[in-house]
XYZ file of C-alpha atoms in Angstrom:
724
model
C 20.258 -16.950 -4.782
C 20.404 -20.298 -2.934
C 17.697 -22.192 -1.053
C 17.282 -23.682 2.388
C 16.116 -27.119 1.209
C 14.249 -27.940 4.432
C 11.810 -25.069 3.983
C 12.336 -24.033 0.347
C 12.658 -20.399 1.413
C 15.053 -18.209 -0.596
C 18.064 -17.064 1.411
C 19.905 -13.885 0.327
C 23.650 -13.606 0.542
C 24.251 -10.435 2.548
C 27.385 -8.452 3.143
C 28.469 -8.237 6.795
C 28.221 -4.832 8.469
C 31.095 -3.393 10.526
C 30.470 -2.772 14.226
C 30.052 1.003 13.988
C 28.346 1.069 10.583
C 25.630 3.429 11.844
C 28.187 6.030 12.968
C 29.896 5.863 9.581
C 26.527 6.378 7.882
C 25.651 9.460 9.926
C 29.123 10.921 9.475
C 28.873 10.381 5.722
C 25.511 12.152 5.666
C 26.737 15.118 7.722
C 29.840 15.519 5.565
C 27.728 15.442 2.393
C 25.323 18.064 3.751
C 28.165 20.298 4.944
C 29.812 20.105 1.517
C 26.719 20.551 -0.671
C 24.239 22.480 1.479
C 26.237 25.102 3.370
C 24.030 27.708 1.662
C 20.892 26.092 3.138
C 22.101 25.896 6.751
C 21.064 28.342 9.426
C 22.976 29.174 12.635
C 21.209 26.367 14.509
C 22.293 23.804 11.924
C 25.909 24.973 11.890
C 25.938 24.842 15.700
C 24.539 21.301 15.493
C 27.378 20.195 13.192
C 30.023 21.836 15.383
C 28.587 20.473 18.638
C 28.254 16.962 17.230
C 31.871 17.032 16.036
C 33.003 17.964 19.574
C 31.181 15.041 21.196
C 33.272 12.035 22.217
C 32.928 9.203 19.735
C 30.887 6.989 22.069
C 28.402 9.841 22.636
C 28.144 10.393 18.884
C 27.456 6.684 18.412
C 24.743 6.590 21.063
C 23.005 9.657 19.637
C 23.015 8.083 16.159
C 21.510 4.951 17.711
C 18.710 7.150 19.096
C 18.219 8.805 15.695
C 17.643 5.354 14.204
C 15.160 4.294 16.892
C 11.417 4.455 16.391
C 10.018 7.275 18.511
C 11.883 10.016 20.335
C 11.285 8.842 23.924
C 13.320 6.068 25.449
C 14.072 4.300 28.710
C 17.838 4.508 28.954
C 17.926 1.448 31.255
C 16.632 -0.641 28.353
C 19.286 0.525 25.910
C 21.573 -2.365 25.071
C 24.500 -1.560 22.803
C 27.376 -3.856 23.838
C 29.903 -2.097 21.619
C 29.419 1.107 23.672
C 29.861 -0.388 27.141
C 28.244 1.360 30.143
C 25.418 3.598 28.886
C 24.837 5.824 31.944
C 27.969 8.029 31.637
C 27.389 8.417 27.887
C 23.805 9.527 28.543
C 25.148 12.052 31.053
C 27.452 13.556 28.409
C 24.581 13.788 25.924
C 22.356 15.398 28.544
C 25.032 17.953 29.417
C 25.285 18.890 25.744
C 21.528 19.239 25.292
C 21.202 16.188 23.030
C 18.817 14.353 25.368
C 16.817 15.419 28.423
C 13.646 14.848 30.435
C 10.311 15.239 28.603
C 8.784 18.709 28.517
C 5.096 19.633 28.586
C 4.906 19.501 24.796
C 5.881 15.825 24.923
C 2.895 14.831 27.083
C 1.006 12.991 24.350
C 4.145 11.104 23.364
C 4.751 10.158 26.980
C 1.237 8.720 27.339
C 1.841 6.522 24.337
C 5.299 5.524 25.567
C 4.251 4.397 29.046
C 2.841 0.927 29.510
C -0.739 0.373 30.610
C 0.455 -0.601 34.100
C 2.609 2.532 34.364
C -0.314 4.749 33.382
C -2.494 3.155 36.046
C 0.282 3.679 38.575
C 0.153 7.429 37.844
C -3.638 7.764 37.514
C -5.135 5.571 40.245
C -3.837 7.638 43.218
C -5.522 10.689 41.671
C -8.671 9.069 40.221
C -9.696 6.326 42.626
C -12.878 5.438 40.744
C -11.104 4.861 37.455
C -12.051 1.544 35.845
C -9.218 -0.963 35.941
C -10.294 -2.639 32.682
C -9.644 0.206 30.241
C -7.644 -0.628 27.142
C -4.455 1.296 26.417
C -6.051 3.700 23.892
C -8.902 4.575 26.264
C -6.463 5.010 29.126
C -4.283 7.353 27.075
C -7.342 9.394 26.093
C -8.412 9.653 29.751
C -4.929 10.734 30.845
C -4.702 13.363 28.115
C -8.070 14.811 29.113
C -7.638 14.758 32.894
C -3.929 14.981 33.730
C -2.081 18.260 33.211
C 1.431 18.192 31.811
C 3.047 19.489 35.025
C 1.489 16.695 37.095
C 2.599 14.163 34.533
C 6.176 15.473 34.568
C 6.265 15.284 38.355
C 5.103 11.691 38.268
C 7.828 10.442 35.958
C 11.123 8.952 36.938
C 13.278 11.699 35.464
C 16.295 9.434 35.699
C 14.637 6.892 33.439
C 12.396 8.403 30.745
C 14.320 10.704 28.435
C 13.597 12.363 25.110
C 15.892 12.848 22.152
C 16.482 16.560 21.568
C 17.630 18.616 18.583
C 15.224 16.470 16.574
C 14.186 19.278 14.222
C 17.783 19.971 13.249
C 18.422 16.253 12.698
C 15.293 15.932 10.589
C 16.255 18.969 8.501
C 19.721 17.595 7.732
C 18.210 14.253 6.747
C 15.706 16.109 4.559
C 18.425 18.032 2.756
C 20.155 14.759 1.936
C 17.165 12.584 0.990
C 14.697 15.194 -0.254
C 11.960 13.596 1.859
C 11.282 13.074 5.535
C 13.326 10.192 6.901
C 13.521 9.189 10.541
C 16.670 7.140 10.272
C 19.460 5.842 8.076
C 17.887 2.623 6.831
C 18.755 3.442 3.226
C 22.463 3.486 4.058
C 22.177 0.099 5.759
C 20.335 -1.383 2.782
C 23.063 -0.018 0.521
C 25.788 -1.661 2.581
C 23.850 -4.945 2.589
C 23.720 -4.843 -1.192
C 19.937 -4.394 -1.297
C 19.949 -0.857 -2.721
C 22.091 0.504 -5.519
C 23.568 3.992 -5.306
C 25.645 6.277 -7.454
C 29.417 6.292 -7.204
C 30.640 8.354 -4.253
C 33.129 10.265 -6.423
C 30.431 11.654 -8.744
C 29.475 15.318 -8.688
C 26.094 16.174 -7.162
C 23.832 19.187 -7.439
C 21.982 20.557 -4.382
C 18.251 20.031 -4.611
C 17.596 23.497 -3.130
C 19.148 26.726 -4.370
C 18.972 28.581 -1.049
C 17.858 28.310 2.558
C 14.422 29.825 1.949
C 13.607 27.214 -0.672
C 14.783 24.373 1.566
C 12.855 25.629 4.616
C 9.703 26.160 2.583
C 9.792 22.553 1.333
C 10.715 21.267 4.787
C 7.790 23.077 6.439
C 5.159 21.241 4.398
C 7.019 17.932 4.314
C 7.162 17.823 8.116
C 3.424 18.422 8.413
C 2.576 15.799 5.816
C 4.670 13.348 7.794
C 2.958 14.374 11.033
C -0.465 13.969 9.442
C 0.421 10.463 8.295
C 1.043 9.437 11.902
C -1.718 11.596 13.425
C -4.750 10.259 15.232
C -8.162 11.984 15.237
C -7.194 14.030 18.297
C -4.184 15.503 16.475
C -6.102 16.879 13.480
C -7.432 20.101 15.116
C -3.896 21.253 15.975
C -2.778 20.746 12.371
C -5.875 22.584 11.124
C -5.151 25.490 13.484
C -1.838 26.053 11.691
C -3.462 26.753 8.305
C -3.426 30.574 8.666
C 0.325 30.381 9.360
C 1.191 28.317 6.300
C 3.915 30.178 4.401
C 3.339 31.425 0.880
C 4.847 29.065 -1.680
C 7.436 30.453 -4.070
C 8.612 27.213 -5.675
C 6.828 24.476 -7.665
C 8.054 21.739 -5.315
C 6.793 23.386 -2.146
C 3.503 24.260 -3.882
C 3.038 20.564 -4.713
C 3.696 19.661 -1.069
C 1.236 22.322 0.090
C -1.404 20.895 -2.236
C -0.793 17.399 -0.911
C -1.083 18.619 2.675
C -4.230 20.639 1.918
C -5.903 17.629 0.298
C -5.047 15.063 2.952
C -5.691 17.366 5.903
C -8.976 18.468 4.338
C -10.064 14.854 3.980
C -9.167 14.095 7.591
C -10.984 17.211 8.809
C -14.071 16.238 6.811
C -14.023 12.741 8.290
C -13.927 14.329 11.756
C -17.006 16.438 10.963
C -14.995 19.684 10.776
C -16.542 20.937 7.522
C -15.424 24.560 7.870
C -11.858 23.387 8.444
C -12.073 21.038 5.468
C -13.234 23.898 3.244
C -10.372 26.062 4.504
C -7.904 23.281 3.656
C -9.246 22.712 0.151
C -9.219 26.446 -0.546
C -5.519 26.635 0.361
C -4.677 23.889 -2.117
C -4.381 24.671 -5.815
C -4.602 21.149 -7.252
C -7.499 19.788 -9.281
C -8.268 17.294 -6.516
C -8.570 20.106 -3.963
C -10.908 21.981 -6.312
C -13.073 18.912 -6.785
C -13.303 18.235 -3.048
C -14.099 21.876 -2.351
C -16.932 22.013 -4.880
C -18.468 18.747 -3.721
C -18.366 19.887 -0.106
C -19.921 23.262 -0.929
C -22.700 21.542 -2.861
C -23.340 19.129 -0.023
C -23.749 22.097 2.303
C -26.184 23.683 -0.142
C -23.912 26.587 -1.081
C -24.472 26.336 -4.846
C -23.518 29.964 -5.445
C -20.012 29.522 -4.002
C -19.584 26.213 -5.835
C -20.622 27.760 -9.136
C -18.352 30.763 -8.646
C -15.364 28.514 -7.959
C -16.063 26.354 -11.023
C -16.391 29.393 -13.269
C -13.035 30.671 -12.027
C -11.478 27.260 -12.801
C -12.931 27.316 -16.303
C -11.874 30.877 -17.053
C -8.440 30.738 -15.405
C -7.494 27.058 -14.933
C -4.279 26.366 -13.064
C -3.803 23.083 -14.946
C -5.389 20.987 -17.686
C -6.696 18.618 -15.046
C -8.392 21.415 -13.087
C -10.145 22.612 -16.251
C -11.318 19.062 -17.006
C -12.618 18.558 -13.456
C -14.383 21.926 -13.506
C -15.988 21.283 -16.890
C -17.361 17.910 -15.786
C -18.694 19.221 -12.480
C -20.189 22.331 -14.056
C -21.950 20.328 -16.760
C -23.317 17.783 -14.313
C -24.298 20.094 -11.449
C -25.457 23.176 -13.364
C -26.206 22.022 -16.927
C -27.950 18.782 -15.913
C -25.556 16.554 -17.835
C -25.878 13.039 -16.461
C -22.446 11.601 -17.142
C -18.820 12.645 -16.860
C -16.257 12.826 -19.665
C -14.705 9.641 -18.313
C -18.014 7.793 -18.591
C -18.688 9.268 -22.028
C -15.321 8.102 -23.352
C -15.839 4.622 -21.914
C -19.319 4.317 -23.395
C -18.142 5.490 -26.806
C -15.221 3.057 -26.844
C -15.007 0.099 -29.211
C -15.821 -3.257 -27.637
C -14.007 -6.499 -28.341
C -15.394 -9.841 -27.166
C -12.731 -12.241 -25.891
C -12.765 -15.634 -24.284
C -12.839 -15.319 -20.508
C -9.808 -17.570 -20.182
C -7.861 -14.357 -20.723
C -9.592 -12.492 -17.905
C -6.581 -12.803 -15.615
C -4.468 -10.761 -18.051
C -6.712 -8.530 -20.198
C -3.855 -6.710 -21.926
C -2.235 -10.000 -22.937
C -5.597 -11.245 -24.263
C -6.012 -8.094 -26.375
C -2.462 -8.426 -27.740
C -3.218 -11.989 -28.812
C -6.474 -10.790 -30.390
C -4.621 -8.295 -32.587
C -1.899 -10.806 -33.398
C -4.561 -13.221 -34.675
C -5.660 -10.421 -36.998
C -2.127 -10.135 -38.346
C -1.177 -6.942 -36.458
C 1.749 -6.316 -34.118
C 0.883 -5.325 -30.547
C 3.045 -4.485 -27.532
C 2.651 -3.606 -23.870
C 3.513 0.075 -23.689
C 2.112 2.064 -20.746
C 4.643 4.404 -19.187
C 7.669 2.196 -19.836
C 7.655 2.665 -23.615
C 7.804 6.453 -23.522
C 10.151 6.671 -20.552
C 12.543 4.171 -22.136
C 12.561 6.011 -25.451
C 13.030 9.312 -23.616
C 15.888 7.963 -21.495
C 17.696 6.366 -24.425
C 17.415 9.253 -26.873
C 18.641 11.789 -24.275
C 21.070 9.493 -22.431
C 24.126 11.664 -23.013
C 22.309 14.830 -21.950
C 20.920 13.153 -18.833
C 23.705 10.839 -17.695
C 26.823 11.714 -19.671
C 29.910 12.911 -17.840
C 29.465 16.467 -16.664
C 25.827 16.562 -17.769
C 22.614 16.581 -15.720
C 23.436 15.885 -12.079
C 21.606 14.024 -9.322
C 20.933 15.415 -5.842
C 22.518 12.638 -3.774
C 24.067 9.174 -4.164
C 20.614 7.674 -3.560
C 18.960 9.696 -6.359
C 19.103 8.451 -9.928
C 16.660 10.903 -11.475
C 18.587 13.968 -12.735
C 17.838 17.186 -10.884
C 17.001 19.012 -14.115
C 14.058 16.655 -14.671
C 12.842 16.895 -11.084
C 12.949 20.695 -11.239
C 11.380 20.893 -14.726
C 14.276 22.825 -16.289
C 15.764 20.180 -18.578
C 14.212 21.512 -21.793
C 14.656 25.181 -20.917
C 18.384 24.774 -20.214
C 19.206 22.355 -23.051
C 16.739 23.349 -25.744
C 19.151 23.381 -28.703
C 20.700 20.016 -27.897
C 17.294 18.460 -27.222
C 15.891 19.701 -30.511
C 18.948 18.344 -32.313
C 18.320 14.927 -30.800
C 14.611 15.112 -31.634
C 15.518 15.698 -35.279
C 16.734 12.072 -35.357
C 13.095 10.976 -35.283
C 12.858 12.059 -38.930
C 15.365 9.328 -39.850
C 14.067 6.075 -38.261
C 17.046 3.989 -39.394
C 19.601 6.370 -37.894
C 17.557 6.776 -34.707
C 17.333 2.996 -34.213
C 21.102 2.721 -34.640
C 21.615 5.384 -31.969
C 19.149 3.744 -29.590
C 20.685 0.310 -30.088
C 24.189 1.657 -29.524
C 23.139 3.315 -26.255
C 21.296 0.163 -25.151
C 24.305 -2.069 -25.749
C 26.741 0.315 -24.076
C 24.785 1.066 -20.906
C 22.489 -1.952 -20.486
C 21.661 -2.504 -16.815
C 22.978 0.839 -15.554
C 20.560 2.314 -12.962
C 19.072 5.553 -14.243
C 15.849 6.456 -12.400
C 13.811 6.794 -15.621
C 13.189 3.271 -16.922
C 13.873 -0.392 -16.240
C 16.148 -2.270 -18.595
C 14.508 -5.235 -20.340
C 15.906 -7.403 -23.108
C 12.846 -6.917 -25.318
C 12.367 -3.208 -24.608
C 13.502 -2.035 -28.043
C 10.898 -4.125 -29.891
C 8.042 -1.718 -29.085
C 10.278 1.335 -29.446
C 11.433 0.335 -32.923
C 7.835 -0.390 -33.956
C 6.814 3.087 -32.787
C 9.747 4.733 -34.558
C 8.974 2.878 -37.802
C 5.201 3.372 -37.843
C 4.400 6.425 -35.681
C 4.068 9.992 -37.010
C 7.428 11.711 -36.527
C 5.822 15.004 -35.518
C 3.716 13.235 -32.887
C 6.693 11.344 -31.437
C 8.704 14.569 -31.212
C 5.816 16.421 -29.540
C 5.384 13.770 -26.847
C 9.119 13.581 -26.135
C 9.304 17.381 -26.029
C 6.521 17.460 -23.443
C 8.441 14.944 -21.304
C 11.586 17.058 -21.583
C 9.742 20.230 -20.577
C 7.794 18.766 -17.624
C 8.872 15.244 -16.797
C 7.179 14.909 -13.359
C 3.695 15.663 -14.735
C 4.023 13.654 -17.949
C 5.715 10.402 -16.963
C 2.506 8.568 -15.989
C -0.880 7.780 -17.506
C 0.071 6.433 -20.944
C -2.217 3.802 -22.566
C -1.651 0.092 -22.041
C -0.898 -1.016 -25.579
C 0.796 0.047 -28.786
C -0.835 -1.583 -31.802
C 0.613 -1.439 -35.312
C -2.230 -1.932 -37.770
C -2.750 -1.076 -41.441
C -2.992 2.646 -40.600
C 0.181 2.769 -38.477
C 0.666 3.227 -34.730
C -2.323 3.303 -32.390
C -2.405 3.528 -28.586
C -5.117 1.701 -26.646
C -6.178 1.928 -23.007
C -7.700 -1.482 -22.217
C -10.657 -1.589 -19.838
C -12.287 -4.872 -18.842
C -15.666 -5.210 -17.165
C -15.726 -3.223 -13.931
C -12.558 -1.227 -14.719
C -12.696 2.553 -14.384
C -10.998 5.143 -16.545
C -8.843 7.433 -14.426
C -8.610 11.146 -15.044
C -4.872 11.141 -15.766
C -5.481 8.450 -18.400
C -8.134 10.626 -20.041
C -5.761 13.586 -20.029
C -2.961 11.522 -21.541
C -5.210 10.196 -24.302
C -6.193 13.785 -25.073
C -2.559 14.899 -25.222
C -1.559 12.035 -27.500
C -4.421 12.949 -29.828
C -3.318 16.589 -29.813
C 0.187 15.457 -30.724
C -1.168 13.556 -33.737
C -1.528 9.962 -32.524
C -4.545 7.739 -32.702
C -5.310 7.046 -29.039
C -8.468 5.333 -27.813
C -10.094 3.276 -25.106
C -10.887 -0.359 -25.907
C -13.453 -2.156 -23.782
C -13.194 -5.902 -23.290
C -16.296 -8.043 -22.825
C -15.602 -11.575 -21.656
C -17.639 -14.327 -23.296
C -18.130 -17.936 -22.270
C -16.501 -20.752 -24.187
C -18.616 -23.886 -23.686
C -15.463 -25.997 -23.833
C -13.639 -23.943 -21.196
C -12.750 -25.793 -18.009
C -12.657 -24.216 -14.541
C -10.877 -25.386 -11.423
C -12.579 -24.155 -8.268
C -10.036 -24.057 -5.454
C -10.191 -23.628 -1.704
C -7.218 -23.637 0.658
C -6.995 -23.945 4.403
C -4.015 -22.230 5.977
C -2.198 -21.624 9.231
C -3.534 -18.057 9.379
C -4.311 -14.904 7.419
C -2.398 -13.267 4.641
C 1.351 -13.007 4.743
C 4.586 -14.725 3.930
C 4.768 -16.439 7.319
C 1.571 -18.461 6.902
C 1.350 -21.674 4.902
C -1.216 -23.926 3.253
C -2.469 -26.925 5.251
C -5.033 -28.291 2.783
C -5.987 -27.890 -0.874
C -9.379 -28.872 -2.228
C -10.249 -28.391 -5.896
C -12.952 -29.468 -8.307
C -12.844 -29.268 -12.086
C -15.964 -27.944 -13.808
C -16.683 -28.413 -17.506
C -19.884 -28.302 -19.550
C -21.827 -27.199 -16.478
C -20.860 -30.112 -14.226
C -18.112 -31.272 -11.885
C -15.889 -33.735 -13.747
C -12.939 -34.266 -11.376
C -11.692 -33.625 -7.829
C -8.352 -32.982 -6.118
C -7.722 -32.995 -2.353
C -4.680 -33.214 -0.136
C -3.518 -32.223 3.311
C -0.110 -30.536 3.405
C 2.640 -30.312 5.971
C 2.955 -26.510 6.423
C 6.421 -26.804 7.996
C 5.282 -24.546 10.818
C 2.865 -24.719 13.743
C -0.907 -24.457 13.362
C -2.375 -22.017 15.900
C -5.041 -23.572 18.170
C -7.728 -21.135 17.019
C -7.106 -22.168 13.397
C -7.368 -25.842 14.343
C -10.684 -25.129 16.067
C -11.949 -23.354 12.943
C -10.833 -25.889 10.319
C -10.600 -29.105 12.317
C -7.078 -29.620 10.947
C -4.655 -30.473 13.775
C -0.851 -30.682 13.800
C -1.110 -34.472 14.121
C -3.159 -34.658 10.894
C -0.471 -32.936 8.830
C 2.628 -34.337 10.541
C 3.099 -37.015 7.873
C 1.368 -35.150 5.041
C 3.367 -34.270 1.898
C 5.154 -30.964 1.488
C 3.797 -28.639 -1.180
C 6.849 -29.380 -3.348
C 5.797 -33.039 -3.397
C 2.361 -32.353 -4.918
C 3.113 -29.256 -7.011
C 3.408 -31.125 -10.326
C 0.201 -33.074 -9.763
C -1.752 -29.963 -8.773
C -0.467 -27.934 -11.724
C -1.428 -30.760 -14.088
C -4.919 -30.649 -12.564
C -5.067 -26.886 -13.258
C -3.679 -27.075 -16.798
C -5.770 -25.126 -19.311
C -8.330 -24.028 -16.730
C -9.488 -20.814 -15.142
C -8.580 -20.571 -11.446
C -11.785 -19.922 -9.473
C -12.278 -19.299 -5.760
C -14.561 -17.487 -3.357
C -12.465 -14.371 -2.600
C -9.970 -15.518 -5.203
C -7.161 -13.172 -4.151
C -6.763 -15.121 -0.900
C -6.538 -18.623 -2.356
C -4.610 -17.604 -5.478
C -2.182 -15.595 -3.337
C -1.409 -18.534 -1.054
C -0.954 -20.983 -3.927
C 1.226 -18.476 -5.786
C 3.474 -18.017 -2.737
C 3.849 -21.777 -2.334
C 5.004 -22.057 -5.946
C 7.420 -19.148 -5.508
C 8.954 -20.877 -2.496
C 10.024 -23.730 -4.729
C 11.300 -21.355 -7.401
C 8.413 -21.706 -9.868
C 6.179 -19.143 -11.508
C 2.403 -19.373 -11.129
C 0.051 -17.537 -13.464
C -3.510 -18.448 -14.388
C -6.619 -16.505 -15.376
C -8.773 -15.898 -12.290
C -12.465 -15.619 -11.488
C -13.916 -14.687 -8.108
C -17.283 -16.212 -7.202
C -17.796 -13.648 -4.441
C -17.293 -10.632 -6.715
C -19.299 -12.243 -9.522
C -22.218 -13.043 -7.217
C -22.236 -9.438 -5.980
C -22.430 -8.200 -9.560
C -24.885 -10.713 -10.990
C -27.042 -11.461 -7.932
C -27.254 -8.133 -6.055
C -29.241 -7.426 -2.924
C -28.001 -10.023 -0.430
C -26.968 -8.843 3.015
C -23.923 -11.084 3.026
C -21.875 -12.649 0.259
C -19.897 -15.012 2.446
C -19.756 -18.591 1.216
C -21.913 -19.834 4.103
C -24.562 -17.122 3.605
C -24.850 -17.748 -0.142
C -25.061 -21.492 0.401
C -27.987 -20.962 2.783
C -29.651 -18.588 0.317
C -29.389 -20.997 -2.633
C -29.759 -24.306 -0.753
C -26.223 -25.461 -1.558
C -24.907 -28.214 0.746
C -22.041 -27.135 3.023
C -21.520 -30.078 5.349
C -17.920 -29.416 6.418
C -17.427 -25.660 6.170
C -13.747 -24.652 6.410
C -12.565 -27.928 4.957
C -11.087 -27.313 1.548
C -12.878 -29.842 -0.680
C -16.287 -29.130 0.824
C -15.851 -25.361 0.346
C -14.538 -25.858 -3.199
C -17.566 -27.967 -4.133
C -19.897 -25.305 -2.703
C -18.104 -22.537 -4.607
C -18.399 -24.657 -7.769
C -22.185 -24.589 -7.370
C -21.973 -20.784 -7.190
C -19.898 -20.834 -10.388
C -22.687 -22.734 -12.146
C -25.179 -20.058 -11.018
C -22.830 -17.339 -12.275
C -22.344 -18.927 -15.696
C -26.076 -19.538 -15.952
C -26.752 -15.839 -15.462
C -23.956 -14.817 -17.846
C -25.210 -17.105 -20.605
C -28.709 -15.693 -20.196
C -27.348 -12.165 -20.579
């Protein structure tokens, strides 16, 4: 990667794209689908492939351009594709073949959104003379939808101008067969050709993700509706709810998972719209633990305790998953047995507590690792990566060897057998033979090291390659119970999708062997999948626990309270215009740092009015690169503090990344800390808290003034923490 020295912004070297790259991409996709999914195509899809092949090349190219556009409506007069020449005759050929055409009644809502505000008024004002001329676009669209029938709308449009892409469902289905998810274009192909996305070799053998047309259509049905719900506004929810009675029965695990996702999200949207009956209907159609939980809570809120109890008892007697049983047990105990806390809360409260210096608060897991290392124990970051790496390495030949488990497309690296949960069932003998290696740690480590050296860096869809990845794996192999390791790996082999997440943060090797720890600092919550994973590891024979971290004050710890002024809100395009910082130690301010910065971009007038910082003031100010060393020396050994720390820390971090340097410090937020330690205020803005506690704020929105005010809040925070 090289750098543009004038702005210190990384510039990627990209491969040039040929003129008709998009046509080549679509042709590649169609050929792949025709070769691998003939069994999943209906008559309409075969006709689509035949008709597209008969189109002249320029018409094919224009249709692919439309496929890649956002939205299905377009103004053909605004289409500018120089490589295709005159667009009008090409549009005529597409219209003759049924590939594009004028909008129909069912496109009315899309048309309202497509037309400009002025165009909507042009249609509406002759019919509704009293209509306010100051309505915003959303209000105008809502008025049109409520008062203008589709036929009138169609008659008001310039049919020679506004057209709609047709055969969209067939296009979407072919894309779905290839990608396995709803895609509205071929961006992935473009990213591949630019070198931004890796893919499998084109000459590899691939396995269809669906065994027959029914399976593909069943998945596609729910995937389309999930996609529609994602883009839906409040007015679109009732139509999606009305389809619930027509949802097809699910005969495959993948489509059942999609149905559950749709039921949950649609139920939540219906509940937000006040459609409680519809929300209940949605949650009843889903079979996931989250649907069950939402259903019970909604029934209880409506006062229907009998129905809620009946549902919970069914979940306890015939649970559809471990998670559903856990949810049902917690809800039943709390709502009907008067238990006050959940299993998650119980486990957290029962957890061991370790007190650590708050300088480690920015990286709790790292602080805990250092704590155990000081005690003479080995400790490693583990989470999901440890188990997935061990799983991928030990079964590499079965998963990625020549002629072994196959992927679904060049863009998929996860073997189909894992996705479809049939890896263990189809390869049981070979898997058990590999698992037997766990009984011989020395031989297993040799095998793992050999695989690592041979295939290091090869994309695989299971884990990320890291140079130190084998350190934790070897520690686990040497010190973990062999039966427990085999049981966990066997569970991954049998059901990879449901067991690849949720593993504890750390692996600790102490005097008793391997121990897994889920680290929770103050304010952290234990998630249900983490609780389930801890339970499974314990069942397998591991020690697995939660460890709570309590941060304590070091009287010698220094803090640097920072405030930045910027050219605008969050985002890569905005820059820092001023840094103000004060160093706090032993309960007092001991040093200050302040500088204006040249942001190397314009300062919007509204920002200048807010901060008082004008372009003239920063024209001759230093660049961030000029003061980076001095500022980092000022920060050295301190905790980074700010009011809404994510904002200031994020901007400073991006400035360091622009000059190719890492930036990592422990953080403390005065806003969040004041909320926790001084509850009850209506506002926790810096200005409001300064008024409440009589803290001077003479030049609000100038960096040093705001940093000094936030430093006074820090002293209040530490005062309260010391008293506790």
